[in-house]
Short mmCIF file of C-alpha atoms in Angstrom, two decimals:
data_model
loop_
_atom_site.label_atom_id
_atom_site.label_comp_id
_atom_site.label_asym_id
_atom_site.label_seq_id
_atom_site.Cartn_x
_atom_site.Cartn_y
_atom_site.Cartn_z
CA MET U 1 -18.78 -30.50 42.81
CA SER U 2 -15.42 -28.91 43.58
CA LEU U 3 -13.52 -27.09 40.85
CA GLU U 4 -10.78 -29.71 41.06
CA ASN U 5 -13.29 -32.49 40.39
CA ARG U 6 -14.93 -30.52 37.59
CA LEU U 7 -11.51 -30.02 36.03
CA ALA U 8 -10.71 -33.74 36.36
CA ASN U 9 -13.98 -34.70 34.64
CA TRP U 10 -13.33 -32.08 31.95
CA ALA U 11 -9.89 -33.61 31.33
CA ILE U 12 -11.32 -37.12 31.02
CA LYS U 13 -13.86 -36.00 28.41
CA LEU U 14 -11.25 -34.02 26.51
CA ARG U 15 -8.77 -36.91 26.41
CA SER U 16 -11.45 -39.10 24.87
CA ALA U 17 -12.09 -36.53 22.15
CA ALA U 18 -8.61 -35.26 21.33
CA ASP U 19 -4.93 -35.76 22.00
CA VAL U 20 -3.66 -32.47 23.39
CA PRO U 21 0.03 -32.30 24.43
CA LEU U 22 -0.82 -30.09 27.41
CA ARG U 23 0.06 -30.40 31.08
CA ILE U 24 -2.01 -28.60 33.71
CA GLU U 25 -0.38 -27.90 37.06
CA LEU U 26 -2.93 -27.28 39.80
CA TRP U 27 -2.71 -24.94 42.77
CA ASN U 28 -2.24 -27.93 45.09
CA GLY U 29 0.71 -29.41 43.22
CA LYS U 30 -1.24 -32.05 41.28
CA ARG U 31 -0.76 -32.47 37.55
CA ILE U 32 -3.15 -33.40 34.77
CA ASP U 33 -1.74 -34.49 31.40
CA LEU U 34 -4.09 -34.42 28.42
CA SER U 35 -1.90 -36.65 26.26
CA SER U 36 0.31 -39.71 26.65
CA ALA U 37 2.96 -37.79 24.72
CA ALA U 38 5.34 -35.38 26.38
CA PRO U 39 3.65 -32.01 27.04
CA ARG U 40 4.59 -29.19 24.68
CA VAL U 41 2.85 -26.58 26.79
CA THR U 42 2.29 -26.32 30.55
CA VAL U 43 -0.44 -24.21 32.12
CA ARG U 44 -0.16 -23.52 35.83
CA LEU U 45 -3.33 -22.57 37.70
CA PRO U 46 -2.27 -20.65 40.84
CA SER U 47 -5.72 -20.94 42.47
CA ALA U 48 -8.90 -22.97 42.17
CA ALA U 49 -10.72 -19.93 40.80
CA THR U 50 -8.51 -19.89 37.71
CA ALA U 51 -9.82 -23.30 36.62
CA ARG U 52 -12.73 -21.46 34.96
CA TYR U 53 -10.42 -20.31 32.16
CA LEU U 54 -9.87 -23.90 31.05
CA LEU U 55 -13.46 -24.97 31.56
CA MET U 56 -14.54 -22.34 29.00
CA PRO U 57 -11.37 -22.10 26.90
CA SER U 58 -12.07 -19.28 24.46
CA LEU U 59 -9.12 -17.50 22.91
CA SER U 60 -10.31 -14.34 24.61
CA SER U 61 -10.57 -15.78 28.14
CA LEU U 62 -7.43 -17.91 28.05
CA GLY U 63 -5.45 -15.27 26.20
CA GLY U 64 -6.61 -12.58 28.59
CA ALA U 65 -5.78 -14.72 31.61
CA TYR U 66 -2.25 -15.23 30.28
CA VAL U 67 -1.78 -11.55 29.47
CA GLU U 68 -3.00 -10.41 32.88
CA GLY U 69 -0.87 -12.97 34.71
CA ASP U 70 -3.85 -14.87 36.15
CA ILE U 71 -2.39 -18.12 34.77
CA GLU U 72 1.18 -19.06 33.93
CA VAL U 73 1.98 -20.63 30.58
CA SER U 74 5.27 -22.11 29.43
CA GLY U 75 6.19 -23.42 26.00
CA GLN U 76 6.87 -22.06 22.54
CA ALA U 77 4.39 -19.47 21.27
CA VAL U 78 3.52 -21.51 18.20
CA ASP U 79 2.65 -24.50 20.41
CA MET U 80 0.68 -22.32 22.82
CA ILE U 81 -1.49 -21.02 19.99
CA ALA U 82 -2.00 -24.43 18.39
CA ILE U 83 -3.05 -25.99 21.70
CA VAL U 84 -5.41 -23.24 22.80
CA ASN U 85 -7.10 -23.44 19.40
CA GLN U 86 -7.35 -27.21 19.77
CA LEU U 87 -9.02 -26.75 23.16
CA ALA U 88 -11.40 -24.13 21.78
CA SER U 89 -12.34 -26.06 18.65
CA THR U 90 -13.20 -29.22 20.58
CA GLN U 91 -15.41 -27.44 23.12
CA LEU U 92 -16.77 -24.26 21.59
CA SER U 93 -18.82 -23.41 18.54
CA ALA U 94 -17.22 -21.28 15.84
CA VAL U 95 -20.45 -19.28 15.66
CA GLY U 96 -22.45 -17.40 18.26
CA ARG U 97 -21.16 -15.25 21.10
CA LEU U 98 -17.63 -16.65 20.95
CA GLY U 99 -17.67 -17.10 17.20
CA ARG U 100 -17.55 -14.76 14.25
CA MET U 101 -19.15 -11.74 15.83
CA VAL U 102 -19.78 -8.67 13.69
CA ARG U 103 -18.77 -5.47 15.41
CA SER U 104 -19.49 -1.95 14.23
CA LEU U 105 -17.48 0.54 16.24
CA SER U 106 -17.68 4.31 16.31
CA HIS U 107 -14.70 6.07 14.75
CA ASP U 108 -13.59 9.68 14.83
CA LYS U 109 -10.24 11.40 14.49
CA ARG U 110 -9.60 11.50 18.23
CA SER U 111 -10.43 7.84 18.92
CA ASP U 112 -8.59 6.68 15.81
CA ALA U 113 -5.45 8.61 16.80
CA LYS U 114 -5.64 7.19 20.33
CA ALA U 115 -5.94 3.64 18.97
CA ILE U 116 -3.00 4.13 16.62
CA ARG U 117 -0.82 5.53 19.40
CA TYR U 118 -1.72 2.58 21.63
CA HIS U 119 -0.56 0.08 19.03
CA TYR U 120 2.38 1.83 17.39
CA ASP U 121 3.84 4.21 19.95
CA VAL U 122 5.38 1.48 22.10
CA SER U 123 8.91 2.22 20.98
CA ASN U 124 10.67 1.99 17.67
CA THR U 125 13.28 -0.31 19.18
CA PHE U 126 10.52 -2.70 20.27
CA TYR U 127 9.36 -3.10 16.67
CA ALA U 128 12.94 -3.36 15.47
CA GLY U 129 13.26 -6.44 17.67
CA PHE U 130 11.11 -8.56 15.35
CA LEU U 131 10.76 -6.68 12.04
CA ASP U 132 13.28 -6.67 9.21
CA ALA U 133 16.00 -4.04 8.92
CA GLY U 134 13.72 -1.92 6.72
CA MET U 135 11.10 -1.74 9.51
CA VAL U 136 8.28 -2.87 7.23
CA TYR U 137 5.24 -3.79 9.33
CA SER U 138 2.96 -5.41 6.74
CA CYS U 139 2.69 -8.60 4.71
CA ALA U 140 5.86 -9.49 2.82
CA TYR U 141 5.90 -11.08 -0.64
CA PHE U 142 7.63 -14.44 -1.01
CA GLU U 143 7.91 -14.86 -4.76
CA ASP U 144 9.87 -18.12 -4.43
CA GLY U 145 8.96 -18.99 -0.84
CA ASN U 146 12.52 -19.15 0.45
CA GLU U 147 13.38 -15.44 0.67
CA THR U 148 14.60 -13.86 3.87
CA LEU U 149 12.12 -11.56 5.58
CA GLY U 150 14.05 -8.49 4.48
CA ALA U 151 14.25 -9.60 0.85
CA ALA U 152 10.54 -10.48 0.83
CA GLN U 153 9.61 -7.06 2.18
CA ILE U 154 11.58 -5.33 -0.56
CA LYS U 155 9.86 -7.56 -3.12
CA LYS U 156 6.48 -6.55 -1.64
CA ILE U 157 7.24 -2.86 -2.00
CA ASP U 158 8.55 -3.34 -5.54
CA LEU U 159 5.45 -5.36 -6.43
CA ILE U 160 3.20 -2.54 -5.23
CA LEU U 161 5.15 0.10 -7.14
CA LYS U 162 4.92 -2.01 -10.31
CA LYS U 163 1.21 -2.68 -9.86
CA ILE U 164 0.43 1.03 -9.56
CA ARG U 165 2.59 1.64 -12.67
CA LEU U 166 4.55 4.38 -10.96
CA GLN U 167 6.31 6.68 -13.44
CA PRO U 168 9.40 8.86 -12.84
CA GLY U 169 8.61 12.14 -11.16
CA GLN U 170 5.01 11.34 -10.31
CA THR U 171 3.44 12.30 -6.99
CA LEU U 172 2.62 9.53 -4.52
CA LEU U 173 0.59 9.62 -1.31
CA ASP U 174 1.27 6.77 1.14
CA ILE U 175 -1.58 6.57 3.65
CA GLY U 176 -0.35 4.97 6.86
CA CYS U 177 3.30 5.22 5.82
CA GLY U 178 4.76 3.40 8.81
CA TRP U 179 8.49 3.98 9.09
CA GLY U 180 8.73 5.27 5.53
CA ALA U 181 10.11 2.27 3.62
CA LEU U 182 7.71 2.45 0.66
CA ALA U 183 8.04 6.21 0.15
CA ILE U 184 11.82 6.01 0.39
CA ARG U 185 12.05 3.25 -2.22
CA ALA U 186 9.60 5.04 -4.53
CA ALA U 187 11.82 8.11 -4.37
CA GLN U 188 15.01 6.15 -4.87
CA LEU U 189 13.85 4.02 -7.80
CA TYR U 190 11.45 6.39 -9.59
CA GLY U 191 12.29 9.86 -8.35
CA ALA U 192 8.69 10.04 -7.12
CA ARG U 193 7.65 13.02 -5.01
CA CYS U 194 6.10 11.37 -1.99
CA VAL U 195 3.98 12.36 0.98
CA GLY U 196 3.64 9.81 3.77
CA VAL U 197 1.07 10.29 6.53
CA THR U 198 0.79 8.50 9.87
CA LEU U 199 -0.90 9.12 13.22
CA SER U 200 2.01 7.62 15.15
CA GLU U 201 4.46 10.14 16.55
CA ASN U 202 7.17 7.51 16.90
CA GLN U 203 6.75 6.41 13.31
CA ALA U 204 6.77 9.95 11.96
CA ALA U 205 9.94 10.84 13.86
CA LEU U 206 11.92 7.79 12.77
CA ALA U 207 10.54 7.86 9.22
CA THR U 208 11.76 11.46 8.87
CA GLU U 209 15.20 10.42 10.08
CA ARG U 210 15.28 7.49 7.67
CA VAL U 211 14.25 9.70 4.76
CA ALA U 212 17.14 12.05 5.50
CA ALA U 213 19.60 9.18 5.92
CA ALA U 214 18.53 7.77 2.53
CA GLY U 215 19.26 11.12 0.88
CA VAL U 216 15.72 11.65 -0.40
CA ALA U 217 14.51 14.43 1.89
CA HIS U 218 14.02 16.64 -1.17
CA LEU U 219 11.51 14.12 -2.52
CA VAL U 220 9.78 12.68 0.56
CA GLU U 221 7.73 14.49 3.18
CA ILE U 222 6.54 12.61 6.27
CA ARG U 223 3.53 14.12 8.03
CA LEU U 224 1.86 13.43 11.36
CA GLN U 225 -1.57 13.76 9.79
CA ASP U 226 -4.95 12.08 9.48
CA TYR U 227 -5.73 11.01 5.91
CA ARG U 228 -9.00 12.93 6.19
CA ASP U 229 -7.00 16.16 6.46
CA VAL U 230 -4.83 15.65 3.37
CA ARG U 231 -5.45 18.13 0.57
CA GLY U 232 -4.50 18.17 -3.10
CA GLN U 233 -4.31 15.39 -5.67
CA PHE U 234 -1.75 12.67 -6.30
CA ASP U 235 -0.86 10.58 -9.34
CA ARG U 236 -0.57 7.45 -7.23
CA ILE U 237 -1.93 6.49 -3.80
CA THR U 238 -0.90 3.53 -1.67
CA SER U 239 -2.47 2.35 1.56
CA VAL U 240 -0.66 -0.60 3.11
CA GLY U 241 -1.96 -2.14 6.32
CA MET U 242 -4.00 0.92 7.23
CA PHE U 243 -7.65 0.47 6.21
CA GLU U 244 -8.16 -2.10 8.97
CA HIS U 245 -8.32 0.92 11.29
CA VAL U 246 -11.00 2.76 9.30
CA GLY U 247 -14.09 0.89 10.54
CA LEU U 248 -16.89 -0.80 8.61
CA ARG U 249 -19.18 2.23 8.75
CA ASN U 250 -16.44 4.51 7.44
CA LEU U 251 -15.23 2.50 4.45
CA GLY U 252 -17.43 4.49 2.06
CA GLU U 253 -16.04 7.78 3.34
CA TYR U 254 -12.50 6.38 3.24
CA PHE U 255 -12.65 5.28 -0.40
CA SER U 256 -14.50 8.46 -1.42
CA ILE U 257 -11.68 10.54 0.10
CA VAL U 258 -9.11 8.38 -1.67
CA GLY U 259 -10.96 8.98 -4.95
CA LYS U 260 -10.96 12.75 -4.41
CA LEU U 261 -7.24 12.72 -3.66
CA LEU U 262 -6.52 10.76 -6.84
CA ALA U 263 -5.51 12.81 -9.87
CA PRO U 264 -7.12 12.12 -13.26
CA GLY U 265 -5.62 8.93 -14.68
CA GLY U 266 -4.26 7.98 -11.28
CA VAL U 267 -3.94 4.54 -9.71
CA VAL U 268 -4.60 3.37 -6.16
CA MET U 269 -3.30 0.30 -4.33
CA ASN U 270 -5.14 -0.80 -1.16
CA HIS U 271 -3.30 -3.57 0.69
CA GLY U 272 -5.07 -4.79 3.81
CA ILE U 273 -6.35 -7.58 6.02
CA THR U 274 -9.88 -8.83 5.46
CA SER U 275 -12.30 -11.13 7.20
CA THR U 276 -13.01 -14.46 5.52
CA ASP U 277 -16.56 -14.37 6.88
CA ALA U 278 -19.03 -13.10 4.28
CA ALA U 279 -20.91 -11.21 7.01
CA ASN U 280 -17.72 -9.32 8.04
CA GLY U 281 -17.42 -11.43 11.18
CA GLU U 282 -14.26 -11.49 13.25
CA SER U 283 -12.03 -14.48 14.02
CA PRO U 284 -13.83 -17.33 15.83
CA TYR U 285 -13.53 -18.63 19.39
CA GLY U 286 -13.08 -15.13 20.80
CA GLY U 287 -9.93 -14.38 18.80
CA GLY U 288 -11.35 -11.12 17.43
CA GLU U 289 -12.41 -10.05 20.90
CA PHE U 290 -8.85 -10.57 22.17
CA ILE U 291 -7.37 -8.54 19.30
CA GLU U 292 -9.79 -5.64 19.82
CA ARG U 293 -9.16 -5.57 23.57
CA TYR U 294 -5.40 -5.95 23.68
CA VAL U 295 -3.85 -5.29 20.28
CA PHE U 296 -5.88 -3.19 17.81
CA PRO U 297 -8.53 -1.10 19.57
CA GLN U 298 -11.08 0.11 17.02
CA GLY U 299 -9.84 -2.40 14.46
CA GLU U 300 -12.47 -3.91 12.16
CA LEU U 301 -12.15 -6.29 9.21
CA ALA U 302 -14.43 -6.37 6.19
CA HIS U 303 -14.91 -9.27 3.79
CA ILE U 304 -13.32 -8.79 0.36
CA GLY U 305 -16.76 -8.83 -1.26
CA HIS U 306 -17.90 -5.98 0.97
CA VAL U 307 -14.72 -4.02 0.21
CA LEU U 308 -15.16 -4.34 -3.55
CA LYS U 309 -18.80 -3.29 -3.32
CA VAL U 310 -17.99 -0.19 -1.28
CA MET U 311 -15.15 0.73 -3.64
CA GLN U 312 -17.54 0.67 -6.60
CA GLU U 313 -20.15 2.67 -4.71
CA SER U 314 -17.43 5.22 -3.90
CA GLY U 315 -16.55 5.83 -7.54
CA LEU U 316 -13.56 3.51 -7.92
CA GLU U 317 -13.13 0.77 -10.53
CA VAL U 318 -11.22 -2.30 -9.40
CA GLN U 319 -8.55 -3.37 -11.90
CA ASP U 320 -6.75 -6.16 -10.09
CA VAL U 321 -7.20 -8.27 -6.92
CA GLU U 322 -4.59 -10.63 -5.48
CA ASN U 323 -4.85 -12.83 -2.40
CA LEU U 324 -1.64 -12.90 -0.31
CA ARG U 325 -2.95 -14.95 2.63
CA ARG U 326 -0.16 -17.51 2.40
CA HIS U 327 2.40 -14.71 2.34
CA TYR U 328 1.07 -13.15 5.54
CA ALA U 329 1.00 -16.51 7.33
CA ARG U 330 4.73 -16.80 6.64
CA THR U 331 5.43 -13.15 7.44
CA CYS U 332 3.80 -13.47 10.85
CA ALA U 333 5.57 -16.78 11.48
CA LEU U 334 8.92 -15.08 10.86
CA TRP U 335 7.99 -12.13 13.07
CA SER U 336 6.96 -14.56 15.79
CA ALA U 337 10.22 -16.51 15.46
CA ASN U 338 12.21 -13.27 15.77
CA PHE U 339 10.16 -12.32 18.82
CA GLU U 340 10.82 -15.71 20.43
CA THR U 341 14.54 -15.46 19.70
CA ASN U 342 14.69 -12.01 21.30
CA GLN U 343 12.40 -12.76 24.25
CA ALA U 344 14.56 -11.16 26.94
CA GLU U 345 15.03 -7.95 24.96
CA MET U 346 11.37 -7.76 23.93
CA GLN U 347 10.27 -8.11 27.55
CA ARG U 348 12.74 -5.43 28.62
CA LEU U 349 11.54 -3.03 25.95
CA GLY U 350 7.81 -3.65 26.25
CA GLY U 351 7.33 -4.79 29.84
CA ALA U 352 5.98 -8.17 30.95
CA ARG U 353 2.33 -7.54 30.07
CA ARG U 354 2.95 -6.14 26.59
CA PHE U 355 5.47 -8.90 25.97
CA ARG U 356 2.78 -11.49 26.64
CA ILE U 357 0.28 -9.65 24.42
CA TRP U 358 2.59 -9.52 21.44
CA ARG U 359 3.91 -13.01 21.94
CA VAL U 360 0.49 -14.61 21.50
CA TYR U 361 -0.65 -11.98 18.98
CA LEU U 362 2.11 -12.64 16.43
CA ALA U 363 1.87 -16.42 16.68
CA GLY U 364 -1.92 -16.19 16.70
CA CYS U 365 -1.98 -14.11 13.52
CA SER U 366 0.16 -16.66 11.70
CA TYR U 367 -2.29 -19.38 12.79
CA ALA U 368 -5.30 -17.30 11.70
CA PHE U 369 -3.89 -16.67 8.22
CA GLU U 370 -2.81 -20.30 7.90
CA HIS U 371 -6.31 -21.56 8.76
CA ASP U 372 -8.29 -19.12 6.58
CA TRP U 373 -9.78 -17.11 9.46
CA ILE U 374 -8.45 -13.89 7.98
CA SER U 375 -6.89 -12.98 4.65
CA LEU U 376 -4.89 -10.27 2.90
CA TYR U 377 -5.72 -8.68 -0.45
CA GLN U 378 -3.96 -6.22 -2.69
CA ILE U 379 -6.52 -4.27 -4.71
CA VAL U 380 -5.56 -1.98 -7.58
CA CYS U 381 -8.16 0.53 -8.69
CA SER U 382 -8.70 3.82 -10.50
CA LYS U 383 -11.51 6.31 -10.92
CA ALA U 384 -14.59 4.64 -12.39
CA GLY U 385 -16.00 5.58 -15.79
CA LEU U 386 -12.76 5.95 -17.72
CA SER U 387 -12.05 4.63 -21.21
CA ALA U 388 -11.03 0.99 -21.44
CA ALA U 389 -7.83 2.22 -23.13
CA THR U 390 -6.64 3.47 -19.72
CA LEU U 391 -6.48 -0.10 -18.38
CA PRO U 392 -3.42 -2.35 -18.85
CA TRP U 393 -3.79 -5.41 -21.06
CA SER U 394 -2.39 -7.68 -18.36
CA ARG U 395 -0.42 -7.72 -15.15
CA ASN U 396 2.73 -8.33 -17.16
CA SER U 397 2.10 -5.40 -19.48
CA ALA U 398 1.38 -3.17 -16.50
CA GLN U 399 4.64 -4.14 -14.85
CA SER U 400 6.60 -3.90 -18.07
CA ALA U 401 5.36 -0.37 -18.68
CA ALA U 402 6.56 0.67 -15.26
CA LEU U 403 9.94 -1.00 -15.73
CA LEU U 404 10.52 0.55 -19.14
CA ALA U 405 9.93 3.98 -17.69
CA ILE U 406 12.94 3.87 -15.34
#
C-alpha cells in the first residue's frame, strides 16, 4: 500500500475516533481535513517519506520533524501543542517506549556545565524577548490569579524570602541564580549578604551588571561557579529552578552538599519541577525525549515523594511543601504568548531552528503543567534533629516573623 493510501486510511480511522481541527497538505497538492470545522493547524508534508511522522505521531517524532524542518506547520503554538497531543493520545499508549520512561543519566561538572551553556547561553536578549522585565526564568506566583507576569514574579521572590524567614544582614546563597533577581531583592529588602552562583557565562555577566545598577554590589556577589565548589556556610540557601539539572543519581549528593553549606539554624528553600509519575518517569508520548534532546540535555525530574525521601536521607527535615503547578501552567502560557507576539524578533535572535524549538517548548510546558504531567513544588527545610522550638508555628507566623524583622 502506498504511503498516500496508508495516510488516507489513517485519517478515516482518526476522524471516526476524534474531531481534530487539523489540515494535512500532501506533497502532491492534495489536502486531508480531520474535522468538519475550520482547521486551526496545517501540517504540510513535503514528500511521501514524511508521512511516517503522522502515522506514528509521538511528541518526539512530530516535534523533532518540525524543529528540523522536515515538515512545515502553521498555526498558533497553543493550538499546535493541543492538536499534537490529541493525535498522540488517540493513537499511542501513555506507557511503554513512548510513555513515561525513567532515565538515569551520568552527570559530572563538565557535562553539566555544557548542558547549562546549551540552554542558557543563547543570548540575554533572546530571553528578554519573552520573560518579564526582571528576567526571572522560573515559576511566578499568582496570588490573585490576575497579576501581570512581572508582578507575579516579584510576588514569587517575596514569597520565597518570607518562607525562609530571611533576617536583616543574614548571608544567603542562591544556587542557580539566573540573572540575579532574587539576590538583588534580598539585598534591597533585607540587607542580606548574598552569593549567587550559575554555570552560564551570559547570566553571570548580566547579573553582575544588574547588581551594580541596583546599587547593591557591596552586598551581592555573582559567581560563575558550580555549587559543588562553593565553600563556607550560609544562614539561608535558595535553589530556584536548578535541581532539575542535578540528575536522579546525584540528588543525595546535592542535598548533602546543601546541608553542609547551611549554617546552624539555617533554612533552605528548594523550588523545582518534579515528575508526577511515582516511578520518576518523564512526560508521556515522547515529550520527555523531546525535552532531553532539544531543550534540557541532562535534565531529569524526580517525583516529589522521591525528593522528600532523599532530603531526609541527606540530613534535612522538611518543614513546608507547596504545590505551584497551576502557577507554572500560567507562567509558561504567558511566556508562550510573549514569544508568539515577538515571533519575528525571536527568530532573528535565535535562528529558525532554535525559534521552532522554543516555540513548541514553551507552549508544551504550559500544556504539561495544565494536564498534570509535571508539577512544581516549593520545599522548605532545615537540618534534621533540631529542637521543635526552632520550627515556626504556622506559615503565617513564619512570614510575620520575617516581616517584623525589617
